[in-house]
Amino acid sequence: IASMITVREFDDKHSIVMATEKGTVKKTNLSLFSNIRKKGIIAINIREDDRLIAATLTDGNNDIFIATSDGFAIRFNENEVSEMGRSATGVRGITLRESDKVVGMQVVPSEQTTVLVICENGFGKRTPFEEFRLTGRRGKGIIAIKTSERNGKVVNAIVVDEKDDVMLITVSGMMVRTPVSGIPIVGRNTQGVRVINLKEDDKLTSMTTV
């Protein structure tokens, strides 16, 4: 399971936006998922060397924010992604650099405040959302955080509010809940600060807002 979405009804005023590890995005009207079968129905056609990373609900008036493991991110308006049928593959959302991959995708209102980036070695930071300028789909993105041996690859990058908490989960199963307000706000071209102390052989594997 890559993602779960709760809905009150399968109306035609909302869509589901999906993103894959190789940088593909797809938008499908929510009403097309109304006839669920016991074995499920196709939501997106995934290529053999790809996998679904995230899926989220949108009302058609938001930006799409995609983050990669090497510390890059792209922001573009969702109107650049036309609605497609359930069996379609989707279109290019971000052009990845060699050996890079998508680790997170969000559909966010443009008035959001900061982006929280967390790396596998327990480092992270917040950056003003306005520093991620609105660009076109298919771009290579801009630096969200400088990755290195010190902080490791990016686990996820999510748009947060000052009142949010985040839940951090490690490979060994340790879970830590921490307030977003305690993580400093710094520029994009930095490595961040230590957010969680990890054992020598442990790494962060997941982050979500609470």
mmCIF file of C-alpha atoms in Angstrom:
data_model
loop_
_atom_site.group_PDB
_atom_site.id
_atom_site.type_symbol
_atom_site.label_atom_id
_atom_site.label_comp_id
_atom_site.label_asym_id
_atom_site.label_seq_id
_atom_site.Cartn_x
_atom_site.Cartn_y
_atom_site.Cartn_z
ATOM 1 C CA ILE A 1 0.000 0.000 0.000
ATOM 2 C CA ALA A 2 1.422 3.368 -1.048
ATOM 3 C CA SER A 3 -1.374 5.688 0.074
ATOM 4 C CA MET A 4 -4.850 5.775 1.612
ATOM 5 C CA ILE A 5 -7.474 8.483 0.990
ATOM 6 C CA THR A 6 -10.766 8.964 2.831
ATOM 7 C CA VAL A 7 -13.726 10.440 0.915
ATOM 8 C CA ARG A 8 -17.347 11.134 1.815
ATOM 9 C CA GLU A 9 -18.586 10.404 -1.696
ATOM 10 C CA PHE A 10 -17.221 9.757 -5.182
ATOM 11 C CA ASP A 11 -18.245 13.127 -6.616
ATOM 12 C CA ASP A 12 -17.070 14.741 -9.855
ATOM 13 C CA LYS A 13 -15.813 17.929 -8.169
ATOM 14 C CA HIS A 14 -12.592 16.317 -6.900
ATOM 15 C CA SER A 15 -9.735 14.409 -8.474
ATOM 16 C CA ILE A 16 -7.003 12.081 -7.277
ATOM 17 C CA VAL A 17 -3.432 13.082 -8.127
ATOM 18 C CA MET A 18 -0.824 10.305 -8.185
ATOM 19 C CA ALA A 19 2.973 10.363 -8.463
ATOM 20 C CA THR A 20 5.487 7.615 -9.178
ATOM 21 C CA GLU A 21 9.117 7.069 -8.212
ATOM 22 C CA LYS A 22 10.274 7.830 -11.778
ATOM 23 C CA GLY A 23 8.605 11.262 -11.833
ATOM 24 C CA THR A 24 5.276 10.538 -13.539
ATOM 25 C CA VAL A 25 2.131 12.325 -12.349
ATOM 26 C CA LYS A 26 -1.476 11.567 -13.153
ATOM 27 C CA LYS A 27 -4.846 13.137 -12.308
ATOM 28 C CA THR A 28 -8.101 11.188 -12.461
ATOM 29 C CA ASN A 29 -11.605 12.358 -11.567
ATOM 30 C CA LEU A 30 -12.809 10.899 -8.278
ATOM 31 C CA SER A 31 -16.153 9.815 -9.778
ATOM 32 C CA LEU A 32 -14.348 7.197 -11.899
ATOM 33 C CA PHE A 33 -13.544 5.222 -8.719
ATOM 34 C CA SER A 34 -17.171 4.811 -7.611
ATOM 35 C CA ASN A 35 -17.658 1.224 -8.840
ATOM 36 C CA ILE A 36 -15.153 -0.587 -6.625
ATOM 37 C CA ARG A 37 -14.869 -4.358 -7.047
ATOM 38 C CA LYS A 38 -13.771 -6.911 -4.445
ATOM 39 C CA LYS A 39 -10.389 -7.290 -6.123
ATOM 40 C CA GLY A 40 -10.031 -3.535 -6.667
ATOM 41 C CA ILE A 41 -9.894 -1.548 -9.912
ATOM 42 C CA ILE A 42 -6.980 -0.103 -11.870
ATOM 43 C CA ALA A 43 -6.020 3.427 -10.753
ATOM 44 C CA ILE A 44 -2.855 3.974 -12.809
ATOM 45 C CA ASN A 45 -0.851 1.994 -15.326
ATOM 46 C CA ILE A 46 2.624 1.539 -13.778
ATOM 47 C CA ARG A 47 5.651 0.731 -15.908
ATOM 48 C CA GLU A 48 7.637 -2.360 -14.906
ATOM 49 C CA ASP A 49 10.596 -0.409 -13.448
ATOM 50 C CA ASP A 50 8.433 2.154 -11.602
ATOM 51 C CA ARG A 51 6.203 2.235 -8.512
ATOM 52 C CA LEU A 52 3.521 4.453 -6.984
ATOM 53 C CA ILE A 53 4.809 6.841 -4.292
ATOM 54 C CA ALA A 54 1.770 8.878 -3.276
ATOM 55 C CA ALA A 55 -1.850 9.684 -4.082
ATOM 56 C CA THR A 56 -3.890 12.581 -2.742
ATOM 57 C CA LEU A 57 -7.179 14.394 -3.231
ATOM 58 C CA THR A 58 -7.534 17.807 -4.899
ATOM 59 C CA ASP A 59 -10.330 20.224 -5.768
ATOM 60 C CA GLY A 60 -8.585 21.569 -8.890
ATOM 61 C CA ASN A 61 -7.198 24.806 -7.453
ATOM 62 C CA ASN A 62 -3.842 23.774 -5.983
ATOM 63 C CA ASP A 63 -0.149 23.411 -6.737
ATOM 64 C CA ILE A 64 1.692 20.084 -6.995
ATOM 65 C CA PHE A 65 4.907 19.811 -4.974
ATOM 66 C CA ILE A 66 7.310 16.921 -5.715
ATOM 67 C CA ALA A 67 10.507 16.117 -3.784
ATOM 68 C CA THR A 68 13.381 13.764 -4.672
ATOM 69 C CA SER A 69 15.890 11.714 -2.673
ATOM 70 C CA ASP A 70 18.854 13.815 -3.855
ATOM 71 C CA GLY A 71 17.339 16.970 -2.389
ATOM 72 C CA PHE A 72 15.561 18.574 -5.353
ATOM 73 C CA ALA A 73 11.953 19.759 -5.568
ATOM 74 C CA ILE A 74 9.558 21.165 -8.150
ATOM 75 C CA ARG A 75 6.313 23.115 -7.788
ATOM 76 C CA PHE A 76 3.791 23.591 -10.613
ATOM 77 C CA ASN A 77 0.066 24.250 -10.897
ATOM 78 C CA GLU A 78 -2.136 21.188 -11.167
ATOM 79 C CA ASN A 79 -3.879 22.669 -14.220
ATOM 80 C CA GLU A 80 -0.792 21.566 -16.168
ATOM 81 C CA VAL A 81 -1.934 17.959 -15.641
ATOM 82 C CA SER A 82 -5.074 17.075 -17.614
ATOM 83 C CA GLU A 83 -7.531 14.564 -16.190
ATOM 84 C CA MET A 84 -7.090 11.041 -17.571
ATOM 85 C CA GLY A 85 -8.882 7.715 -17.380
ATOM 86 C CA ARG A 86 -8.028 5.132 -14.734
ATOM 87 C CA SER A 87 -5.921 2.948 -17.029
ATOM 88 C CA ALA A 88 -3.679 5.778 -18.302
ATOM 89 C CA THR A 89 0.006 6.028 -17.323
ATOM 90 C CA GLY A 90 0.227 9.777 -16.723
ATOM 91 C CA VAL A 91 2.667 12.485 -17.803
ATOM 92 C CA ARG A 92 6.117 13.719 -16.794
ATOM 93 C CA GLY A 93 5.969 15.733 -13.580
ATOM 94 C CA ILE A 94 9.698 16.142 -12.921
ATOM 95 C CA THR A 95 12.748 15.268 -15.022
ATOM 96 C CA LEU A 96 15.039 13.329 -12.707
ATOM 97 C CA ARG A 97 18.799 13.517 -12.610
ATOM 98 C CA GLU A 98 20.759 10.254 -12.913
ATOM 99 C CA SER A 99 20.203 7.869 -9.941
ATOM 100 C CA ASP A 100 17.624 10.242 -8.360
ATOM 101 C CA LYS A 101 14.039 9.233 -7.500
ATOM 102 C CA VAL A 102 10.819 10.803 -6.229
ATOM 103 C CA VAL A 103 10.210 10.333 -2.478
ATOM 104 C CA GLY A 104 7.187 12.550 -1.907
ATOM 105 C CA MET A 105 4.330 14.439 -3.570
ATOM 106 C CA GLN A 106 1.746 16.815 -2.150
ATOM 107 C CA VAL A 107 -1.124 18.863 -3.509
ATOM 108 C CA VAL A 108 -0.958 22.158 -1.615
ATOM 109 C CA PRO A 109 -2.663 25.575 -1.550
ATOM 110 C CA SER A 110 -0.354 28.404 -2.641
ATOM 111 C CA GLU A 111 -0.704 30.201 0.717
ATOM 112 C CA GLN A 112 1.118 27.489 2.690
ATOM 113 C CA THR A 113 4.019 28.697 4.833
ATOM 114 C CA THR A 114 7.014 26.351 5.005
ATOM 115 C CA VAL A 115 8.428 23.166 3.506
ATOM 116 C CA LEU A 116 9.859 20.629 5.960
ATOM 117 C CA VAL A 117 12.621 18.417 4.551
ATOM 118 C CA ILE A 118 13.844 15.384 6.523
ATOM 119 C CA CYS A 119 16.882 13.212 5.658
ATOM 120 C CA GLU A 120 17.610 9.596 6.547
ATOM 121 C CA ASN A 121 20.359 10.402 9.083
ATOM 122 C CA GLY A 122 18.000 12.431 11.270
ATOM 123 C CA PHE A 123 18.670 15.915 9.879
ATOM 124 C CA GLY A 124 16.054 18.340 8.651
ATOM 125 C CA LYS A 125 14.981 21.953 8.209
ATOM 126 C CA ARG A 126 12.106 24.196 7.226
ATOM 127 C CA THR A 127 12.272 26.562 4.261
ATOM 128 C CA PRO A 128 9.739 29.265 3.295
ATOM 129 C CA PHE A 129 7.361 27.863 0.670
ATOM 130 C CA GLU A 130 7.766 31.037 -1.397
ATOM 131 C CA GLU A 131 11.406 30.089 -2.094
ATOM 132 C CA PHE A 132 10.088 27.253 -4.282
ATOM 133 C CA ARG A 133 8.994 29.356 -7.228
ATOM 134 C CA LEU A 134 6.131 28.210 -9.414
ATOM 135 C CA THR A 135 7.575 26.634 -12.580
ATOM 136 C CA GLY A 136 6.394 24.469 -15.436
ATOM 137 C CA ARG A 137 5.878 20.735 -15.325
ATOM 138 C CA ARG A 138 8.771 18.514 -16.585
ATOM 139 C CA GLY A 139 11.536 20.700 -15.108
ATOM 140 C CA LYS A 140 14.478 19.308 -13.115
ATOM 141 C CA GLY A 141 13.487 21.199 -9.990
ATOM 142 C CA ILE A 142 15.607 23.308 -7.644
ATOM 143 C CA ILE A 143 17.610 22.499 -4.516
ATOM 144 C CA ALA A 144 15.445 21.840 -1.452
ATOM 145 C CA ILE A 145 18.343 20.684 0.761
ATOM 146 C CA LYS A 146 22.039 19.947 0.270
ATOM 147 C CA THR A 147 22.450 16.175 0.721
ATOM 148 C CA SER A 148 25.762 14.689 1.912
ATOM 149 C CA GLU A 149 27.173 11.775 3.898
ATOM 150 C CA ARG A 150 26.362 13.794 7.024
ATOM 151 C CA ASN A 151 22.609 14.096 6.525
ATOM 152 C CA GLY A 152 21.969 11.350 3.935
ATOM 153 C CA LYS A 153 19.258 11.039 1.299
ATOM 154 C CA VAL A 154 15.913 12.823 1.623
ATOM 155 C CA VAL A 155 13.151 10.728 3.217
ATOM 156 C CA ASN A 156 10.351 13.173 2.464
ATOM 157 C CA ALA A 157 9.592 16.870 2.010
ATOM 158 C CA ILE A 158 6.162 18.127 3.032
ATOM 159 C CA VAL A 159 4.434 21.485 3.314
ATOM 160 C CA VAL A 160 3.650 22.198 6.974
ATOM 161 C CA ASP A 161 2.060 24.789 9.211
ATOM 162 C CA GLU A 162 3.514 26.198 12.430
ATOM 163 C CA LYS A 163 0.939 24.331 14.547
ATOM 164 C CA ASP A 164 1.624 20.891 12.985
ATOM 165 C CA ASP A 165 3.432 17.969 14.557
ATOM 166 C CA VAL A 166 5.304 15.353 12.532
ATOM 167 C CA MET A 167 5.698 11.637 13.183
ATOM 168 C CA LEU A 168 9.136 10.234 12.320
ATOM 169 C CA ILE A 169 9.622 6.475 11.888
ATOM 170 C CA THR A 170 12.951 4.653 11.635
ATOM 171 C CA VAL A 171 13.959 1.415 9.927
ATOM 172 C CA SER A 172 14.185 -0.323 13.331
ATOM 173 C CA GLY A 173 10.619 0.715 14.209
ATOM 174 C CA MET A 174 11.292 3.650 16.542
ATOM 175 C CA MET A 175 8.616 6.373 16.368
ATOM 176 C CA VAL A 176 9.069 9.974 17.493
ATOM 177 C CA ARG A 177 6.487 12.763 17.435
ATOM 178 C CA THR A 178 7.915 16.285 17.352
ATOM 179 C CA PRO A 179 6.422 19.782 16.871
ATOM 180 C CA VAL A 180 7.207 21.535 13.602
ATOM 181 C CA SER A 181 7.741 24.811 15.471
ATOM 182 C CA GLY A 182 10.936 23.407 17.032
ATOM 183 C CA ILE A 183 12.633 22.892 13.653
ATOM 184 C CA PRO A 184 14.505 26.020 12.425
ATOM 185 C CA ILE A 185 13.645 27.908 9.226
ATOM 186 C CA VAL A 186 16.676 28.280 6.934
ATOM 187 C CA GLY A 187 17.362 28.705 3.214
ATOM 188 C CA ARG A 188 17.195 26.008 0.557
ATOM 189 C CA ASN A 189 20.943 25.654 -0.036
ATOM 190 C CA THR A 190 21.806 24.272 3.445
ATOM 191 C CA GLN A 191 22.073 20.825 5.067
ATOM 192 C CA GLY A 192 19.738 21.347 8.025
ATOM 193 C CA VAL A 193 20.148 20.488 11.709
ATOM 194 C CA ARG A 194 19.744 17.316 13.759
ATOM 195 C CA VAL A 195 16.042 16.662 14.394
ATOM 196 C CA ILE A 196 16.284 13.179 15.934
ATOM 197 C CA ASN A 197 19.128 11.185 17.492
ATOM 198 C CA LEU A 198 19.496 7.789 15.824
ATOM 199 C CA LYS A 199 21.410 4.673 16.780
ATOM 200 C CA GLU A 200 24.493 4.066 14.668
ATOM 201 C CA ASP A 201 22.868 1.406 12.476
ATOM 202 C CA ASP A 202 19.412 3.044 12.231
ATOM 203 C CA LYS A 203 17.972 5.431 9.624
ATOM 204 C CA LEU A 204 14.750 7.360 9.134
ATOM 205 C CA THR A 205 12.375 5.772 6.673
ATOM 206 C CA SER A 206 9.126 7.758 6.920
ATOM 207 C CA MET A 207 7.653 11.118 7.952
ATOM 208 C CA THR A 208 4.070 12.356 8.051
ATOM 209 C CA THR A 209 2.163 15.228 9.611
ATOM 210 C CA VAL A 210 -0.092 14.716 12.607
#
